[in-house]
Coordinates of N, CA and C in Angstrom, one line a residue:
M1 N -4.9 -13.6 6.5 CA -5.8 -13.8 5.5 C -5.8 -12.2 5.0
M2 N -6.1 -11.1 5.9 CA -6.0 -10.0 5.8 C -5.1 -9.3 4.6
G3 N -4.1 -9.7 4.7 CA -2.7 -9.3 4.0 C -3.0 -9.7 2.5
A4 N -3.4 -11.1 2.3 CA -4.0 -11.3 1.1 C -5.2 -10.3 0.1
K5 N -5.9 -10.1 1.0 CA -7.1 -9.1 0.6 C -6.5 -7.7 0.5
S6 N -5.7 -7.1 1.2 CA -5.3 -5.6 0.6 C -4.1 -5.9 -0.4
D7 N -3.6 -7.1 -0.5 CA -2.4 -7.3 -1.9 C -3.4 -7.4 -3.2
T8 N -4.8 -7.9 -3.0 CA -5.5 -8.0 -4.1 C -6.3 -6.9 -4.5
K9 N -6.3 -5.8 -3.5 CA -7.0 -4.7 -3.7 C -6.1 -3.7 -4.3
K10 N -4.6 -3.8 -3.6 CA -3.5 -3.1 -4.5 C -3.2 -3.5 -5.7
K11 N -3.4 -4.6 -6.1 CA -3.1 -5.3 -7.6 C -4.6 -4.9 -8.4
I12 N -5.6 -5.0 -7.9 CA -6.9 -4.0 -8.4 C -6.4 -2.6 -9.1
I13 N -5.8 -1.7 -8.1 CA -5.8 -0.5 -8.2 C -4.8 -0.1 -9.2
E14 N -3.7 -1.0 -9.3 CA -2.5 -1.1 -10.1 C -2.8 -1.3 -11.3
K15 N -3.8 -2.3 -11.8 CA -3.9 -2.9 -13.1 C -5.2 -2.0 -13.7
A16 N -6.1 -1.6 -12.7 CA -7.2 -0.5 -13.3 C -6.4 0.6 -13.6
R17 N -5.9 1.1 -12.8 CA -5.0 2.5 -12.9 C -4.4 2.7 -14.5
K18 N -3.5 1.4 -14.9 CA -2.8 1.5 -16.1 C -4.1 1.6 -17.2
L19 N -5.3 0.8 -17.0 CA -6.2 0.2 -18.0 C -7.0 1.5 -18.2
F20 N -7.4 2.8 -17.0 CA -8.2 3.9 -16.9 C -7.2 4.9 -17.9
A21 N -5.6 4.9 -17.6 CA -5.0 5.5 -18.3 C -4.9 5.5 -19.7
E22 N -5.1 4.4 -20.1 CA -4.8 4.1 -21.6 C -6.3 3.9 -22.5
R23 N -7.5 3.7 -21.6 CA -8.6 3.9 -22.4 C -9.9 4.7 -21.7
G24 N -9.5 5.2 -20.7 CA -10.4 6.5 -19.8 C -11.4 5.5 -19.4
F25 N -12.3 6.1 -18.3 CA -13.2 5.5 -17.9 C -14.1 4.6 -18.7
N26 N -15.0 5.0 -19.5 CA -15.6 4.5 -20.5 C -15.0 3.4 -21.5
G27 N -14.0 3.3 -21.6 CA -13.2 2.9 -22.3 C -12.7 1.4 -21.6
A28 N -12.8 1.3 -20.4 CA -11.8 0.2 -19.8 C -13.3 -0.4 -19.0
T29 N -13.5 -1.7 -18.9 CA -14.5 -2.4 -18.2 C -14.2 -3.3 -17.0
T30 N -14.7 -3.6 -16.4 CA -14.7 -4.2 -15.0 C -14.1 -5.7 -15.4
A31 N -14.7 -6.1 -16.5 CA -14.4 -7.4 -17.0 C -13.1 -7.7 -17.3
E32 N -12.5 -6.4 -18.1 CA -11.1 -6.6 -18.6 C -10.0 -6.2 -17.4
I33 N -10.8 -5.1 -16.2 CA -10.0 -5.3 -15.1 C -9.8 -6.3 -14.3
A34 N -10.8 -7.1 -14.3 CA -10.5 -8.5 -13.6 C -9.7 -9.5 -14.2
R35 N -9.8 -9.7 -15.6 CA -9.0 -10.3 -16.0 C -7.8 -10.1 -16.0
H36 N -7.0 -8.6 -16.2 CA -5.8 -8.5 -16.0 C -5.3 -8.8 -14.4
V37 N -6.1 -8.8 -13.7 CA -5.6 -9.0 -12.3 C -5.7 -10.4 -11.9
G38 N -6.5 -11.2 -12.7 CA -6.4 -12.5 -12.5 C -7.6 -13.1 -11.4
V39 N -8.5 -12.4 -11.2 CA -9.7 -12.9 -10.4 C -11.0 -12.8 -11.2
S40 N -12.2 -13.2 -10.7 CA -13.3 -12.8 -11.2 C -13.8 -11.2 -11.4
E41 N -14.7 -11.1 -11.9 CA -15.5 -9.7 -11.7 C -16.2 -9.6 -10.6
A42 N -16.6 -10.8 -10.3 CA -17.5 -10.5 -8.6 C -16.5 -10.3 -7.4
A43 N -15.3 -10.7 -7.6 CA -14.3 -10.8 -6.5 C -13.8 -8.9 -6.7
L44 N -14.0 -8.6 -7.7 CA -13.7 -7.0 -7.8 C -14.6 -6.3 -6.7
Y45 N -15.7 -6.8 -6.9 CA -16.8 -6.0 -6.0 C -16.8 -6.3 -4.6
K46 N -15.9 -7.4 -4.2 CA -15.8 -7.7 -2.6 C -14.7 -6.6 -2.0
H47 N -14.1 -6.0 -3.0 CA -13.1 -4.9 -2.9 C -13.7 -3.2 -2.8
F48 N -14.5 -3.3 -4.0 CA -15.0 -2.0 -4.2 C -16.3 -2.0 -4.7
K49 N -17.4 -1.0 -4.6 CA -18.7 -0.8 -4.5 C -19.0 -0.9 -5.9
S50 N -18.3 -0.2 -6.4 CA -18.7 0.3 -8.2 C -17.3 0.3 -9.1
K51 N -17.5 0.4 -10.3 CA -16.2 0.7 -11.2 C -16.0 2.3 -10.9
K52 N -17.0 3.0 -10.7 CA -16.2 4.3 -10.2 C -15.6 4.3 -9.0
E53 N -15.9 3.4 -8.1 CA -15.0 3.5 -6.8 C -13.5 3.3 -6.9
I54 N -13.9 2.1 -8.0 CA -12.3 1.4 -8.6 C -11.5 2.8 -9.2
F55 N -12.1 3.5 -10.1 CA -11.6 4.3 -10.4 C -11.1 5.5 -9.8
L56 N -11.7 5.9 -9.1 CA -11.3 7.1 -7.8 C -10.3 6.3 -7.2
A57 N -10.1 5.6 -6.6 CA -9.0 5.1 -5.7 C -7.7 5.0 -6.9
C58 N -7.7 5.2 -8.0 CA -6.8 5.1 -8.9 C -6.0 6.3 -9.1
I59 N -6.5 7.6 -8.8 CA -6.5 8.9 -8.8 C -5.5 9.3 -7.5
T60 N -5.5 8.5 -6.3 CA -4.7 8.8 -5.3 C -3.3 8.6 -6.1
P61 N -2.4 9.6 -5.6 CA -1.0 9.2 -6.2 C -0.6 8.2 -5.2
S62 N 0.0 7.2 -6.0 CA 1.0 5.7 -5.3 C 2.2 6.4 -4.7
V63 N 3.0 7.3 -5.3 CA 4.3 7.7 -4.8 C 4.1 9.5 -4.6
V64 N 4.7 9.4 -3.3 CA 5.1 10.7 -2.7 C 6.5 11.2 -3.0
V65 N 6.5 12.3 -3.3 CA 7.9 12.7 -3.2 C 8.2 13.7 -2.4
N66 N 9.4 13.7 -1.6 CA 10.1 14.6 -0.6 C 11.1 15.5 -1.5
I67 N 11.0 16.8 -1.0 CA 12.2 17.7 -1.3 C 13.6 17.6 -0.4
K68 N 14.4 17.3 -1.4 CA 15.8 17.0 -0.6 C 16.3 18.3 0.2
N69 N 16.0 19.4 -0.2 CA 16.2 20.6 0.9 C 15.0 21.2 1.5
N70 N 14.5 20.7 2.5 CA 13.0 21.0 3.2 C 13.1 22.0 3.7
E71 N 14.1 22.7 4.4 CA 13.9 23.8 5.0 C 13.5 25.2 4.2
D72 N 14.4 25.5 3.2 CA 14.3 26.6 2.2 C 14.8 26.1 0.8
P73 N 13.6 25.4 0.3 CA 13.6 24.7 -1.2 C 14.0 26.2 -2.3
D74 N 14.6 25.9 -3.2 CA 14.5 27.1 -3.9 C 13.7 26.6 -5.1
V75 N 13.7 27.4 -6.1 CA 12.5 27.2 -7.3 C 12.6 25.6 -7.9
H76 N 14.3 25.7 -8.3 CA 14.2 24.2 -9.1 C 14.1 23.1 -8.0
D77 N 14.5 23.2 -6.6 CA 14.0 21.9 -6.0 C 12.4 21.8 -6.0
I78 N 11.4 22.7 -5.9 CA 10.4 22.8 -6.0 C 9.8 22.0 -7.2
I79 N 10.3 22.9 -8.3 CA 9.6 22.1 -9.5 C 10.2 20.7 -10.2
Q80 N 11.4 20.1 -9.5 CA 11.8 19.2 -9.5 C 10.9 18.0 -8.5
A81 N 10.9 18.2 -7.6 CA 9.9 17.7 -6.8 C 8.5 17.5 -7.2
R82 N 8.0 18.4 -8.0 CA 6.7 18.2 -8.6 C 7.0 17.4 -9.8
M83 N 8.0 17.4 -10.6 CA 8.2 16.8 -12.0 C 8.5 15.2 -11.4
E84 N 8.9 14.8 -10.3 CA 9.0 13.4 -9.9 C 7.6 13.1 -9.4
L85 N 7.2 13.8 -8.8 CA 5.7 13.3 -8.3 C 4.9 13.1 -9.7
V86 N 5.0 14.2 -10.5 CA 4.2 13.7 -12.1 C 4.5 12.4 -12.5
R87 N 5.9 12.4 -12.5 CA 6.5 11.1 -13.3 C 6.3 9.8 -12.6
S88 N 6.3 9.8 -11.5 CA 6.2 8.7 -10.4 C 4.9 8.2 -10.5
N89 N 3.9 9.2 -10.9 CA 2.3 8.9 -11.0 C 1.6 9.1 -12.3
L90 N 2.4 9.0 -13.2 CA 2.1 9.6 -14.7 C 0.7 8.8 -15.0
D91 N 0.5 7.6 -14.6 CA -1.0 7.2 -15.1 C -2.2 8.0 -14.1
S92 N -1.7 8.3 -13.0 CA -3.0 8.8 -12.2 C -2.8 9.9 -13.0
F93 N -2.3 11.0 -13.1 CA -2.0 12.3 -13.8 C -2.8 12.3 -15.1
N94 N -2.3 11.1 -16.0 CA -3.0 11.0 -17.2 C -4.6 10.9 -16.9
I95 N -5.1 10.2 -16.2 CA -6.7 10.0 -15.8 C -6.9 11.1 -15.3
L96 N -6.5 11.8 -14.3 CA -7.0 13.2 -14.0 C -6.8 14.1 -14.9
F97 N -6.1 14.4 -16.0 CA -6.1 15.5 -16.7 C -7.0 15.4 -18.0
R98 N -7.2 13.7 -18.4 CA -8.1 13.7 -19.3 C -9.6 13.3 -19.0
E99 N -10.0 13.0 -17.9 CA -11.2 12.6 -17.5 C -11.9 13.8 -16.3
Y100 N -11.2 14.6 -15.9 CA -11.9 15.4 -15.0 C -12.7 16.1 -15.5
P101 N -13.0 16.6 -17.0 CA -14.3 17.0 -17.6 C -15.5 16.4 -17.2
Y102 N -15.2 15.3 -17.2 CA -16.7 14.3 -17.3 C -16.7 13.9 -15.7
H103 N -15.6 13.8 -14.8 CA -15.6 13.3 -13.2 C -15.4 14.6 -12.9
P104 N -16.0 15.5 -12.5 CA -15.6 16.9 -11.5 C -15.1 16.4 -10.1
E105 N -15.2 15.5 -9.7 CA -14.6 15.0 -8.2 C -13.1 14.6 -8.6
L106 N -12.6 14.5 -9.5 CA -11.3 14.4 -9.9 C -10.5 15.7 -9.5
A107 N -11.4 16.6 -10.0 CA -10.4 17.8 -9.9 C -10.5 18.1 -8.2
K108 N -11.7 17.8 -7.5 CA -11.4 18.0 -6.0 C -10.5 17.0 -5.4
M109 N -10.4 16.0 -5.9 CA -9.5 15.2 -5.5 C -8.1 15.5 -5.3
F110 N -7.6 16.2 -6.5 CA -6.5 16.8 -7.0 C -6.0 17.9 -6.0
L111 N -7.4 18.8 -5.7 CA -6.9 19.7 -4.8 C -6.9 19.3 -3.5
D112 N -7.6 18.2 -3.1 CA -7.2 17.6 -1.9 C -6.1 17.0 -1.3
Q113 N -5.6 16.1 -2.4 CA -4.4 15.3 -2.3 C -3.2 16.1 -2.5
V114 N -3.2 17.1 -3.8 CA -2.2 17.4 -4.4 C -1.7 19.0 -3.9
Y115 N -2.4 19.7 -4.3 CA -2.6 21.3 -4.1 C -2.7 21.6 -2.8
T116 N -3.6 21.1 -1.6 CA -3.5 21.7 -0.3 C -2.3 21.0 0.3
Q117 N -2.0 19.9 -0.3 CA -0.8 19.3 0.8 C 0.6 19.7 0.1
D118 N 0.9 20.7 -0.8 CA 2.1 21.0 -1.1 C 2.4 22.3 -0.6
K119 N 3.2 22.4 0.4 CA 3.1 23.9 1.3 C 4.5 24.3 0.4
H120 N 5.2 23.6 -0.3 CA 6.6 24.2 -1.0 C 6.1 24.6 -2.2
M121 N 4.9 24.4 -2.9 CA 4.5 24.7 -4.0 C 3.7 26.3 -3.6
K122 N 3.2 26.3 -2.7 CA 2.4 27.6 -2.1 C 3.9 28.7 -1.8
H123 N 5.0 28.2 -1.1 CA 6.0 28.9 -0.6 C 6.6 29.3 -2.2
L124 N 6.9 28.6 -3.4 CA 7.1 29.0 -4.6 C 6.3 30.3 -5.0
M125 N 5.0 29.8 -4.8 CA 3.7 30.9 -5.6 C 4.1 32.2 -4.7
K126 N 4.2 32.5 -3.6 CA 4.4 33.5 -2.6 C 6.0 34.1 -3.3
K127 N 7.1 33.3 -3.2 CA 8.3 33.8 -3.4 C 8.2 34.5 -5.0
V128 N 7.7 33.9 -5.9 CA 7.8 34.4 -7.5 C 6.9 35.8 -7.8
S129 N 6.1 35.7 -6.7 CA 4.8 36.5 -7.0 C 5.0 37.9 -6.0
N130 N 6.1 37.7 -5.1 CA 6.3 38.8 -4.1 C 4.7 38.7 -3.3
E131 N 4.2 37.9 -2.9 CA 3.0 37.7 -2.4 C 1.7 38.6 -2.9
K132 N 1.8 38.7 -4.1 CA 0.7 39.5 -5.0 C -0.4 38.6 -5.3
L133 N 0.0 37.3 -5.2 CA -1.1 36.4 -6.1 C -2.0 36.2 -5.2
T134 N -3.6 36.3 -5.9 CA -4.7 35.9 -5.0 C -4.6 34.3 -4.8
P135 N -5.5 33.9 -4.2 CA -5.5 32.6 -3.8 C -6.1 31.6 -5.6
A136 N -7.0 32.1 -6.1 CA -7.4 31.4 -7.3 C -6.2 31.7 -8.6
Q137 N -5.6 32.6 -8.5 CA -4.3 33.0 -9.5 C -3.2 31.9 -9.0
S138 N -3.0 31.9 -7.7 CA -2.1 30.7 -7.4 C -2.2 29.3 -7.8
L139 N -3.6 29.1 -7.5 CA -4.2 27.7 -7.9 C -4.0 27.7 -9.9
M140 N -4.3 28.4 -10.3 CA -4.1 28.9 -11.7 C -2.6 28.7 -12.3
Y141 N -1.7 29.2 -11.2 CA -0.5 28.8 -11.8 C 0.1 27.4 -11.6
E142 N -0.4 27.3 -10.4 CA 0.1 25.5 -10.0 C -0.1 24.7 -11.2
I143 N -1.7 24.9 -11.4 CA -2.1 23.7 -12.4 C -1.6 24.2 -13.6
G144 N -1.0 25.2 -14.3 CA -0.3 25.3 -15.1 C 0.7 25.0 -15.1
I145 N 1.6 24.8 -14.3 CA 3.0 24.3 -14.1 C 2.8 22.7 -14.2
T146 N 2.2 22.3 -13.4 CA 1.8 20.9 -13.2 C 1.3 20.4 -14.6
S147 N 0.4 20.8 -15.1 CA 0.0 20.5 -16.6 C 1.0 20.5 -17.7
A148 N 1.9 21.8 -17.5 CA 3.1 21.4 -18.4 C 3.8 20.4 -18.3
I149 N 4.2 20.2 -17.0 CA 5.0 18.9 -16.6 C 4.6 17.8 -17.2
W150 N 3.1 17.5 -16.9 CA 2.6 16.5 -17.4 C 2.5 16.6 -19.0
A151 N 2.3 17.4 -19.8 CA 2.7 17.3 -21.4 C 3.9 17.0 -21.7
I152 N 4.9 17.5 -20.8 CA 6.2 17.7 -21.5 C 6.8 15.9 -21.4
L153 N 6.1 15.7 -20.3 CA 6.5 13.8 -19.9 C 5.9 13.3 -20.9
N154 N 4.5 13.2 -21.0 CA 3.9 12.7 -22.3 C 4.6 12.6 -23.6
F155 N 5.0 13.9 -23.9 CA 5.5 14.0 -25.0 C 6.8 13.3 -25.0
E156 N 7.8 13.2 -24.1 CA 8.9 12.4 -23.9 C 8.5 11.0 -24.3
K157 N 7.7 10.4 -24.0 CA 7.1 9.2 -24.2 C 6.9 8.8 -25.7
V158 N 6.4 9.9 -26.4 CA 5.9 9.6 -27.9 C 6.6 10.3 -29.1
Q159 N 7.5 11.1 -28.6 CA 8.2 12.1 -29.4 C 8.9 10.9 -30.5
E160 N 9.6 10.0 -30.0 CA 10.3 8.9 -31.0 C 9.3 8.6 -32.4
Q161 N 8.1 8.7 -31.7 CA 6.7 7.9 -32.8 C 6.4 9.6 -33.7
V162 N 6.8 10.8 -33.4 CA 5.9 11.8 -34.2 C 7.4 12.5 -35.0
L163 N 8.2 12.5 -34.2 CA 9.6 13.0 -34.8 C 10.4 12.1 -35.8
L164 N 11.1 12.8 -36.5 CA 12.2 12.2 -37.2 C 13.4 12.2 -36.1
E165 N 13.7 12.9 -35.6 CA 15.2 13.1 -34.6 C 14.4 13.1 -33.4
K166 N 15.0 12.4 -32.5 CA 14.4 13.0 -30.8 C 14.9 14.1 -30.7
M167 N 14.1 15.1 -30.0 CA 14.4 16.5 -29.6 C 14.9 16.3 -28.1
P168 N 16.3 17.0 -27.9 CA 17.0 16.9 -26.7 C 16.4 17.9 -25.7
L169 N 15.6 17.3 -24.7 CA 15.0 18.1 -23.5 C 15.6 18.4 -22.6
G170 N 16.8 18.3 -22.5 CA 17.9 18.3 -21.3 C 17.0 18.4 -20.0
N171 N 17.4 19.1 -19.0 CA 17.0 19.3 -17.6 C 15.6 20.2 -18.0
V172 N 14.7 19.2 -17.9 CA 13.4 19.8 -17.7 C 12.9 20.7 -16.8
A173 N 13.2 20.4 -15.4 CA 12.8 21.0 -14.2 C 13.8 22.0 -14.3
D174 N 15.3 22.2 -14.8 CA 15.8 23.7 -14.8 C 15.1 24.7 -15.8
E175 N 14.7 24.3 -17.2 CA 13.8 24.8 -17.9 C 12.6 25.6 -17.5
I176 N 11.8 24.8 -17.0 CA 10.4 25.3 -16.2 C 10.9 26.2 -15.1
A177 N 12.1 25.9 -14.1 CA 12.4 26.8 -13.1 C 12.7 28.2 -13.8
K178 N 13.5 28.1 -14.7 CA 13.8 29.4 -15.4 C 12.6 30.1 -16.0
F179 N 11.8 29.4 -16.7 CA 10.4 30.1 -16.9 C 9.5 30.6 -16.0
V180 N 9.3 30.0 -14.8 CA 8.6 30.3 -13.8 C 9.3 31.7 -13.0
L181 N 10.5 31.8 -12.8 CA 11.2 33.0 -12.5 C 11.5 34.2 -13.7
S182 N 11.6 33.8 -15.1 CA 11.6 34.7 -15.5 C 10.8 34.8 -16.7
G183 N 9.6 34.1 -16.9 CA 8.4 34.3 -17.7 C 8.8 34.0 -19.4
V184 N 8.1 34.5 -20.1 CA 8.2 34.0 -21.5 C 9.3 34.8 -22.1
S185 N 9.9 36.1 -21.8 CA 10.9 36.6 -22.2 C 12.1 36.4 -21.9
G186 N 12.3 35.6 -20.9 CA 13.3 34.7 -20.5 C 14.2 35.8 -19.9
K187 N 13.7 37.2 -19.4 CA 14.4 38.0 -18.7 C 14.3 38.1 -17.2
K188 N 15.1 38.5 -16.4 CA 14.8 38.5 -15.1 C 14.6 40.0 -15.0
E189 N 13.6 40.4 -14.2 CA 13.4 41.9 -13.8 C 14.4 42.1 -12.8
N190 N 14.4 43.7 -12.9 CA 15.3 44.0 -11.6 C 14.5 44.7 -10.6

């Protein structure tokens, strides 16, 4: 019987994640979540104490991405892994970036679950800065990279609705890696 309970809990998180990503915390109701799961609203509360607890469970990445060249990954490998992490968890990142101003604990969850766990991104920050970044600068850089990836992936989803002609985005990970290495000017420093 324990398996059915955990399957229901996973389904609640899956359906709620989709609803929170589309409508936000205030726009999604527990009644609507229950309806999408196919359970009563009371059944939700057998698995979660509150709507907020369901909401917070939706932020935890459901897919973890590993880097192919784990020993000494290059910039492209690290950016590609972050891109896949965001792409595979786009609904969670949509919730995070849209809702953290109203729910500061989401930013803490990002720090705990993504930032502090990603030793490769830390390696990248040291590599591109010649170890001159302060921890605060490193965090800002990483948030910038992650939010740029998030924005690009969301733009990919809607560009056909806003542009007459689809913009070829090519290999976004390569372009971001070039930007990280060369900056806005696109010129490598000697």
